[in-house]
mmCIF file of C-alpha atoms and ligand atoms in Angstrom:
data_model
loop_
_atom_site.group_PDB
_atom_site.id
_atom_site.type_symbol
_atom_site.label_atom_id
_atom_site.label_comp_id
_atom_site.label_asym_id
_atom_site.label_seq_id
_atom_site.Cartn_x
_atom_site.Cartn_y
_atom_site.Cartn_z
ATOM 1 C CA MET L 187 15.956 -21.312 -12.328
ATOM 2 C CA SER L 188 14.533 -24.253 -10.794
ATOM 3 C CA VAL L 189 10.587 -23.674 -11.342
ATOM 4 C CA ILE L 190 10.597 -23.408 -15.158
ATOM 5 C CA SER L 191 11.188 -27.013 -15.511
ATOM 6 C CA GLU L 192 7.851 -28.349 -13.964
ATOM 7 C CA SER L 193 5.755 -25.676 -16.190
ATOM 8 C CA ASP L 194 7.707 -25.546 -19.270
ATOM 9 C CA GLY L 195 4.255 -25.826 -20.859
ATOM 10 C CA ILE L 196 2.686 -22.639 -20.970
ATOM 11 C CA ASP L 197 -0.732 -22.529 -18.586
ATOM 12 C CA ALA L 198 -3.971 -21.753 -19.897
ATOM 13 C CA ILE L 199 -3.979 -17.986 -18.412
ATOM 14 C CA GLY L 200 -5.842 -14.853 -18.572
ATOM 15 C CA ALA L 201 -3.086 -13.081 -21.042
ATOM 16 C CA ASN L 202 -4.501 -15.515 -23.802
ATOM 17 C CA VAL L 203 -1.358 -17.617 -23.099
ATOM 18 C CA THR L 204 -2.770 -20.931 -24.322
ATOM 19 C CA SER L 205 -0.039 -22.592 -26.701
ATOM 20 C CA SER L 206 2.243 -25.624 -25.349
ATOM 21 C CA SER L 207 5.862 -25.680 -25.374
ATOM 22 C CA ARG L 208 7.019 -26.347 -28.780
ATOM 23 C CA ALA L 209 9.514 -25.227 -31.287
ATOM 24 C CA LEU L 210 8.773 -21.527 -32.034
ATOM 25 C CA PRO L 211 7.174 -20.922 -35.406
ATOM 26 C CA GLU L 212 9.801 -19.204 -37.726
ATOM 27 C CA ILE L 213 7.737 -15.788 -37.996
ATOM 28 C CA LEU L 214 9.055 -15.222 -34.724
ATOM 29 C CA GLN L 215 12.576 -15.251 -35.905
ATOM 30 C CA ALA L 216 11.892 -11.387 -37.125
ATOM 31 C CA ASP L 217 10.539 -10.193 -34.027
ATOM 32 C CA ARG L 218 13.227 -11.811 -31.524
ATOM 33 C CA PRO L 219 15.436 -8.538 -31.252
ATOM 34 C CA GLU L 220 12.000 -6.278 -30.817
ATOM 35 C CA PHE L 221 10.842 -8.393 -27.953
ATOM 36 C CA ALA L 222 14.092 -8.090 -25.809
ATOM 37 C CA GLU L 223 14.078 -4.273 -26.686
ATOM 38 C CA SER L 224 10.418 -3.886 -25.558
ATOM 39 C CA VAL L 225 10.842 -5.836 -22.571
ATOM 40 C CA ARG L 226 14.098 -5.207 -20.901
ATOM 41 C CA PRO L 227 12.948 -1.995 -19.609
ATOM 42 C CA GLU L 228 10.218 -3.944 -17.594
ATOM 43 C CA ILE L 229 12.222 -6.159 -15.850
ATOM 44 C CA PRO L 230 12.725 -4.080 -12.681
ATOM 45 C CA ILE L 231 8.978 -3.402 -12.478
ATOM 46 C CA LEU L 232 8.362 -7.264 -13.052
ATOM 47 C CA LEU L 233 11.118 -8.247 -10.491
ATOM 48 C CA HIS L 234 9.682 -5.838 -7.758
ATOM 49 C CA VAL L 235 6.163 -7.052 -8.677
ATOM 50 C CA ALA L 236 7.187 -10.633 -8.439
ATOM 51 C CA ARG L 237 8.488 -9.918 -5.144
ATOM 52 C CA SER L 238 5.524 -8.537 -3.356
ATOM 53 C CA TYR L 239 4.062 -11.984 -4.656
ATOM 54 C CA SER L 240 6.595 -14.364 -3.742
ATOM 55 C CA GLY L 241 9.730 -13.149 -2.060
ATOM 56 C CA ALA L 242 12.290 -15.499 -2.544
ATOM 57 C CA GLU L 243 11.082 -17.056 -5.795
ATOM 58 C CA ALA L 244 10.736 -13.589 -7.506
ATOM 59 C CA GLU L 245 13.280 -14.090 -9.983
ATOM 60 C CA ASP L 246 12.054 -17.636 -10.881
ATOM 61 C CA LEU L 247 8.658 -15.892 -11.257
ATOM 62 C CA VAL L 248 10.243 -13.090 -13.626
ATOM 63 C CA GLN L 249 11.898 -15.898 -15.566
ATOM 64 C CA GLU L 250 8.562 -17.912 -16.005
ATOM 65 C CA THR L 251 6.794 -14.732 -16.892
ATOM 66 C CA LEU L 252 9.478 -13.797 -19.555
ATOM 67 C CA THR L 253 9.513 -16.886 -21.157
ATOM 68 C CA LYS L 254 5.644 -17.250 -21.345
ATOM 69 C CA ALA L 255 5.791 -13.671 -22.914
ATOM 70 C CA PHE L 256 8.361 -14.653 -25.596
ATOM 71 C CA ARG L 257 6.205 -17.660 -26.376
ATOM 72 C CA ALA L 258 3.143 -15.635 -26.920
ATOM 73 C CA TRP L 259 4.707 -12.463 -28.215
ATOM 74 C CA ASP L 260 3.151 -12.980 -31.757
ATOM 75 C CA ARG L 261 -0.260 -12.764 -30.099
ATOM 76 C CA PHE L 262 0.671 -9.482 -28.201
ATOM 77 C CA ASP L 263 -1.402 -6.671 -29.698
ATOM 78 C CA GLY L 264 1.290 -4.138 -29.244
ATOM 79 C CA ARG L 265 -0.507 -2.036 -26.710
ATOM 80 C CA TYR L 266 -0.020 -1.706 -22.796
ATOM 81 C CA LEU L 267 3.093 -3.847 -22.782
ATOM 82 C CA ARG L 268 3.401 -3.468 -19.392
ATOM 83 C CA ALA L 269 -0.209 -4.384 -18.346
ATOM 84 C CA TRP L 270 0.187 -7.312 -20.608
ATOM 85 C CA LEU L 271 3.565 -8.678 -18.779
ATOM 86 C CA LEU L 272 1.927 -8.080 -15.508
ATOM 87 C CA THR L 273 -1.026 -9.966 -16.335
ATOM 88 C CA ILE L 274 0.976 -12.857 -17.281
ATOM 89 C CA LEU L 275 3.133 -12.699 -14.159
ATOM 90 C CA ARG L 276 -0.134 -12.083 -11.709
ATOM 91 C CA ASN L 277 -1.615 -15.496 -13.373
ATOM 92 C CA THR L 278 1.814 -17.409 -13.210
ATOM 93 C CA ALA L 279 2.003 -16.333 -9.406
ATOM 94 C CA ILE L 280 -1.377 -17.303 -8.760
ATOM 95 C CA ASN L 281 -0.803 -20.788 -10.523
ATOM 96 C CA ALA L 282 2.506 -21.353 -8.742
ATOM 97 C CA GLY L 283 1.057 -20.503 -5.405
ATOM 98 C CA ARG L 284 -1.919 -22.739 -5.963
ATOM 99 C CA LYS L 285 0.456 -25.709 -6.826
ATOM 100 C CA ARG L 286 3.275 -24.983 -4.222
ATOM 101 C CA ARG L 287 1.705 -23.341 -1.124
ATOM 102 C CA PRO L 288 2.327 -23.802 1.523
ATOM 103 C CA VAL L 289 5.072 -25.921 0.879
ATOM 104 C CA LEU L 290 8.164 -23.381 0.735
ATOM 105 C CA SER L 291 10.819 -25.161 -1.208
ATOM 106 C CA GLY L 292 14.317 -24.792 -0.765
ATOM 107 C CA ASP L 293 16.690 -22.226 1.034
ATOM 108 C CA ALA L 294 14.699 -21.238 4.098
ATOM 109 C CA GLU L 295 16.657 -18.258 5.116
ATOM 110 C CA THR L 296 15.941 -16.025 2.077
ATOM 111 C CA LEU L 297 12.273 -17.192 2.235
ATOM 112 C CA GLU L 298 9.812 -14.263 2.930
ATOM 113 C CA GLN L 299 11.070 -10.740 1.993
ATOM 114 C CA HIS L 300 8.088 -9.150 3.936
ATOM 115 C CA PRO L 301 7.330 -11.063 6.848
ATOM 116 C CA ASP L 302 4.118 -9.946 8.059
ATOM 117 C CA SER L 303 5.183 -10.841 11.505
ATOM 118 C CA SER L 304 7.696 -7.867 11.583
ATOM 119 C CA LEU L 305 4.718 -5.664 12.124
ATOM 120 C CA GLU L 306 5.065 -6.438 15.696
ATOM 121 C CA ALA L 307 7.782 -3.913 16.634
ATOM 122 C CA SER L 308 8.534 -3.314 20.109
ATOM 123 C CA PRO L 309 8.384 0.065 21.533
ATOM 124 C CA GLN L 310 12.153 -0.039 22.092
ATOM 125 C CA ASP L 311 12.837 -1.105 18.305
ATOM 126 C CA LEU L 312 10.414 2.081 17.213
ATOM 127 C CA ALA L 313 12.359 4.389 19.724
ATOM 128 C CA GLU L 314 15.731 3.287 18.274
ATOM 129 C CA SER L 315 14.680 3.851 14.582
ATOM 130 C CA ASN L 316 13.671 7.318 14.834
ATOM 131 C CA ASP L 317 14.733 7.968 11.330
ATOM 132 C CA PHE L 318 11.967 9.140 9.113
ATOM 133 C CA VAL L 319 12.941 6.627 5.995
ATOM 134 C CA ALA L 320 13.379 3.556 8.477
ATOM 135 C CA SER L 321 10.089 4.390 10.149
ATOM 136 C CA VAL L 322 8.254 4.508 7.106
ATOM 137 C CA LYS L 323 9.754 0.964 5.833
ATOM 138 C CA LYS L 324 8.660 -0.355 9.247
ATOM 139 C CA ALA L 325 5.376 1.028 8.751
ATOM 140 C CA ILE L 326 4.807 -0.242 5.533
ATOM 141 C CA LEU L 327 5.664 -3.653 6.752
ATOM 142 C CA GLY L 328 3.185 -3.496 9.185
ATOM 143 C CA LEU L 329 0.420 -2.922 6.811
ATOM 144 C CA SER L 330 -1.888 -5.766 5.712
ATOM 145 C CA SER L 331 -0.744 -6.706 2.643
ATOM 146 C CA HIS L 332 -3.681 -5.565 0.364
ATOM 147 C CA TYR L 333 -2.536 -2.241 1.505
ATOM 148 C CA ARG L 334 1.292 -2.638 1.340
ATOM 149 C CA ILE L 335 1.374 -3.894 -2.163
ATOM 150 C CA ALA L 336 -0.929 -1.248 -3.490
ATOM 151 C CA VAL L 337 1.339 1.241 -1.931
ATOM 152 C CA GLU L 338 4.432 -0.488 -3.212
ATOM 153 C CA LEU L 339 3.129 -0.719 -6.893
ATOM 154 C CA VAL L 340 2.360 2.925 -6.842
ATOM 155 C CA ASP L 341 5.288 4.401 -4.986
ATOM 156 C CA ILE L 342 7.836 2.015 -5.744
ATOM 157 C CA ASP L 343 7.310 0.715 -9.100
ATOM 158 C CA GLY L 344 5.269 3.939 -10.533
ATOM 159 C CA LEU L 345 2.485 2.114 -11.683
ATOM 160 C CA SER L 346 -0.591 4.216 -12.507
ATOM 161 C CA TYR L 347 -3.902 3.369 -10.432
ATOM 162 C CA GLN L 348 -5.143 1.453 -13.900
ATOM 163 C CA GLU L 349 -1.895 -0.391 -13.734
ATOM 164 C CA ALA L 350 -2.041 -1.385 -10.117
ATOM 165 C CA ALA L 351 -5.659 -2.101 -10.282
ATOM 166 C CA ASP L 352 -4.832 -4.829 -13.390
ATOM 167 C CA VAL L 353 -1.719 -6.000 -11.356
ATOM 168 C CA MET L 354 -4.129 -6.872 -8.015
ATOM 169 C CA GLY L 355 -7.109 -7.750 -10.070
ATOM 170 C CA VAL L 356 -9.067 -5.161 -8.561
ATOM 171 C CA PRO L 357 -11.245 -2.109 -9.661
ATOM 172 C CA VAL L 358 -9.230 1.144 -9.618
ATOM 173 C CA GLY L 359 -11.649 2.458 -6.958
ATOM 174 C CA THR L 360 -10.455 -0.134 -4.617
ATOM 175 C CA ILE L 361 -6.503 0.642 -5.360
ATOM 176 C CA MET L 362 -7.379 4.164 -4.542
ATOM 177 C CA SER L 363 -9.045 3.403 -0.910
ATOM 178 C CA ARG L 364 -6.162 0.864 -0.273
ATOM 179 C CA LEU L 365 -3.374 3.653 -1.143
ATOM 180 C CA HIS L 366 -5.550 6.167 1.167
ATOM 181 C CA ARG L 367 -5.728 3.688 3.916
ATOM 182 C CA GLY L 368 -2.603 2.350 3.760
ATOM 183 C CA ARG L 369 -0.657 5.675 3.742
ATOM 184 C CA ARG L 370 -2.755 6.983 6.512
ATOM 185 C CA GLN L 371 -1.714 4.088 8.694
ATOM 186 C CA VAL L 372 1.663 4.879 8.001
ATOM 187 C CA LYS L 373 1.359 8.484 8.902
ATOM 188 C CA GLU L 374 -0.506 7.456 11.923
ATOM 189 C CA VAL L 375 2.345 5.341 13.079
ATOM 190 C CA LEU L 376 4.816 8.117 12.245
ATOM 191 C CA ALA L 377 2.687 10.638 14.340
ATOM 192 C CA GLU L 378 2.841 7.890 17.093
ATOM 193 C CA GLN L 379 6.391 8.122 16.948
ATOM 194 C CA GLY L 380 6.550 12.068 17.005
ATOM 195 C CA LEU L 381 8.037 12.167 13.668
ATOM 196 C CA ILE L 382 5.467 14.103 12.220
ATOM 197 C CA GLY L 383 2.668 16.228 13.662
ATOM 198 C CA GLY L 384 -0.387 14.629 14.800
ATOM 199 C CA GLU L 385 -3.868 13.920 13.119
ATOM 200 C CA GLN L 386 -5.639 17.075 11.814
ATOM 201 C CA MET S 1085 -20.598 22.418 -15.783
ATOM 202 C CA ILE S 1086 -18.248 20.381 -13.776
ATOM 203 C CA ASP S 1087 -18.591 20.788 -9.945
ATOM 204 C CA HIS S 1088 -14.775 21.230 -9.203
ATOM 205 C CA GLY S 1089 -15.406 22.007 -5.536
ATOM 206 C CA LEU S 1090 -14.508 25.411 -6.052
ATOM 207 C CA ASP S 1091 -15.379 28.193 -3.837
ATOM 208 C CA ASP S 1092 -17.745 30.882 -5.691
ATOM 209 C CA ASP S 1093 -16.413 33.672 -4.098
ATOM 210 C CA HIS S 1094 -13.024 32.863 -5.084
ATOM 211 C CA PRO S 1095 -12.910 31.218 -8.138
ATOM 212 C CA LYS S 1096 -9.468 29.825 -7.831
ATOM 213 C CA SER S 1097 -9.828 28.534 -4.299
ATOM 214 C CA ILE S 1098 -11.053 25.458 -3.161
ATOM 215 C CA HIS S 1099 -12.308 24.060 0.251
ATOM 216 C CA CYS S 1100 -9.941 22.313 2.537
ATOM 217 C CA ARG S 1101 -12.191 19.122 2.442
ATOM 218 C CA THR S 1102 -11.680 19.135 -1.552
ATOM 219 C CA ALA S 1103 -8.154 19.401 -1.191
ATOM 220 C CA ALA S 1104 -7.939 16.689 1.311
ATOM 221 C CA ARG S 1105 -10.320 14.432 -0.672
ATOM 222 C CA CYS S 1106 -8.099 14.930 -3.834
ATOM 223 C CA LEU S 1107 -4.690 15.067 -2.412
ATOM 224 C CA GLN S 1108 -3.331 11.317 -2.954
ATOM 225 C CA GLN S 1109 -4.620 11.583 -6.629
ATOM 226 C CA TYR S 1110 -2.977 14.899 -6.644
ATOM 227 C CA LEU S 1111 0.371 13.427 -5.178
ATOM 228 C CA ASP S 1112 0.109 10.456 -7.555
ATOM 229 C CA SER S 1113 -0.391 12.741 -10.877
ATOM 230 C CA GLU S 1114 -3.672 10.765 -11.037
ATOM 231 C CA LEU S 1115 -5.908 14.008 -11.501
ATOM 232 C CA ARG S 1116 -6.866 14.733 -14.983
ATOM 233 C CA ASP S 1117 -8.860 17.969 -14.439
ATOM 234 C CA GLU S 1118 -6.466 20.484 -14.933
ATOM 235 C CA VAL S 1119 -8.510 23.226 -13.371
ATOM 236 C CA LEU S 1120 -8.769 21.109 -10.354
ATOM 237 C CA VAL S 1121 -4.979 20.290 -10.647
ATOM 238 C CA GLU S 1122 -4.136 24.146 -10.521
ATOM 239 C CA ALA S 1123 -6.401 25.127 -7.862
ATOM 240 C CA ILE S 1124 -5.049 22.302 -5.622
ATOM 241 C CA SER S 1125 -1.729 23.568 -5.910
ATOM 242 C CA TYR S 1126 -2.888 26.935 -5.250
ATOM 243 C CA HIS S 1127 -4.890 25.929 -2.375
ATOM 244 C CA LEU S 1128 -1.640 23.673 -0.857
ATOM 245 C CA GLU S 1129 0.541 27.211 -1.114
ATOM 246 C CA LEU S 1130 -1.906 29.330 0.744
ATOM 247 C CA CYS S 1131 -3.375 26.999 3.571
ATOM 248 C CA ARG S 1132 -1.101 26.135 5.986
ATOM 249 C CA ASP S 1133 -2.903 22.791 7.222
ATOM 250 C CA CYS S 1134 -3.342 21.379 3.745
ATOM 251 C CA GLY S 1135 0.081 22.339 2.643
ATOM 252 C CA MET S 1136 1.470 20.556 5.721
ATOM 253 C CA GLU S 1137 -0.371 17.357 4.959
ATOM 254 C CA ALA S 1138 0.667 17.090 1.594
ATOM 255 C CA GLU S 1139 4.426 17.673 2.629
ATOM 256 C CA THR S 1140 4.172 15.062 5.009
ATOM 257 C CA TYR S 1141 2.405 12.444 2.360
ATOM 258 C CA SER S 1142 4.996 13.636 -0.208
ATOM 259 C CA ARG S 1143 7.853 12.723 2.058
ATOM 260 C CA ILE S 1144 6.240 9.527 3.134
ATOM 261 C CA LYS S 1145 5.912 8.735 -0.584
ATOM 262 C CA VAL S 1146 9.608 9.592 -1.215
ATOM 263 C CA ALA S 1147 10.690 7.229 1.565
ATOM 264 C CA ILE S 1148 8.594 4.534 0.213
ATOM 265 C CA ALA S 1149 9.965 5.102 -3.197
ATOM 266 C CA SER S 1150 13.632 5.024 -1.877
ATOM 267 C CA GLU S 1151 13.119 1.228 -0.757
ATOM 268 C CA GLY S 1152 12.654 0.088 -3.994
ATOM 269 C CA LYS S 1153 15.579 1.508 -5.645
ATOM 270 C CA ALA S 1154 17.987 -1.020 -3.806
ATOM 271 C CA PHE S 1155 17.471 -3.366 -6.624
ATOM 272 C CA ASP S 1156 20.453 -6.152 -6.343
ATOM 273 C CA SER S 1157 22.163 -5.434 -9.596
ATOM 274 C CA GLU S 1158 23.207 -9.335 -9.427
ATOM 275 C CA THR S 1159 19.587 -10.447 -10.050
ATOM 276 C CA MET S 1160 19.165 -7.782 -12.731
ATOM 277 C CA VAL S 1161 22.148 -9.049 -14.519
ATOM 278 C CA ARG S 1162 20.940 -12.535 -14.344
ATOM 279 C CA LEU S 1163 17.504 -11.594 -15.418
ATOM 280 C CA ASN S 1164 19.068 -9.664 -18.553
ATOM 281 C CA ARG S 1165 20.940 -12.655 -19.324
ATOM 282 C CA PHE S 1166 18.170 -14.954 -19.050
ATOM 283 C CA LEU S 1167 16.360 -12.348 -21.656
ATOM 284 C CA ASP S 1168 19.011 -12.669 -23.994
ATOM 285 C CA GLU S 1169 19.251 -16.460 -23.782
ATOM 286 C CA LEU S 1170 15.547 -16.856 -24.512
ATOM 287 C CA LEU S 1171 16.258 -15.490 -28.010
HETATM 288 ZN ZN1 ZN U 43 -6.792 23.710 3.257
#
């Protein structure tokens, strides 16, 4: 809620969102229910992807994305809604990151959801979490962020390779190799812990 | 004719390396080639090593997916309300 005011005007971003903040044209009135109806099912995915970008500020990022999407709704061509929303979100995150980082404002305790430092799990930690799911989660946190985000977008958010590629701004082939490597690393961690059979 | 990596002697069978190469796409339902999809599921049933590999990756996939299910409902309620108030 806090972030919106500073960037109430719409940034010139890749999703052809170029107008500035002003009263909504009347033509939009009729489209309003349609906007909410179409966009609402996408909120969980927006939130998750936002978390992968910005941790504690994810909710603000989603709000900002919804606001921009609403203002640009009359320019949405009706196809690939999810990809369109994710593009707005990605560009918003990139712009916000450029403006704010490394000053992480406000509530320090909720800042990083996925601190990369958590990959330094001690042998004892590993021994204690001999539960499969817990180990997978820990292994995911240990991945470099490129691999982790690719894996999360596909496995948690259920994005297609193409959608994940759009979110990350890379070719589909890159998503595929990040997925393969990320998952293989997770598997290797599990094998080291004896939770699965070793490498073939 | 598309090269499906099929074994000529056994039309429905593929080599392990083909199964391995396509496994991730197969598990992610990203393989568009129906013939290949069928050949891979057939192979995974019959080949112990590839079958176990597939099972391991499916379990990992399920475990990762379970991480995301824990959306805190308060945030969702707030965001849904935000959407309504936008209108
Ligand atoms: Zn095999």
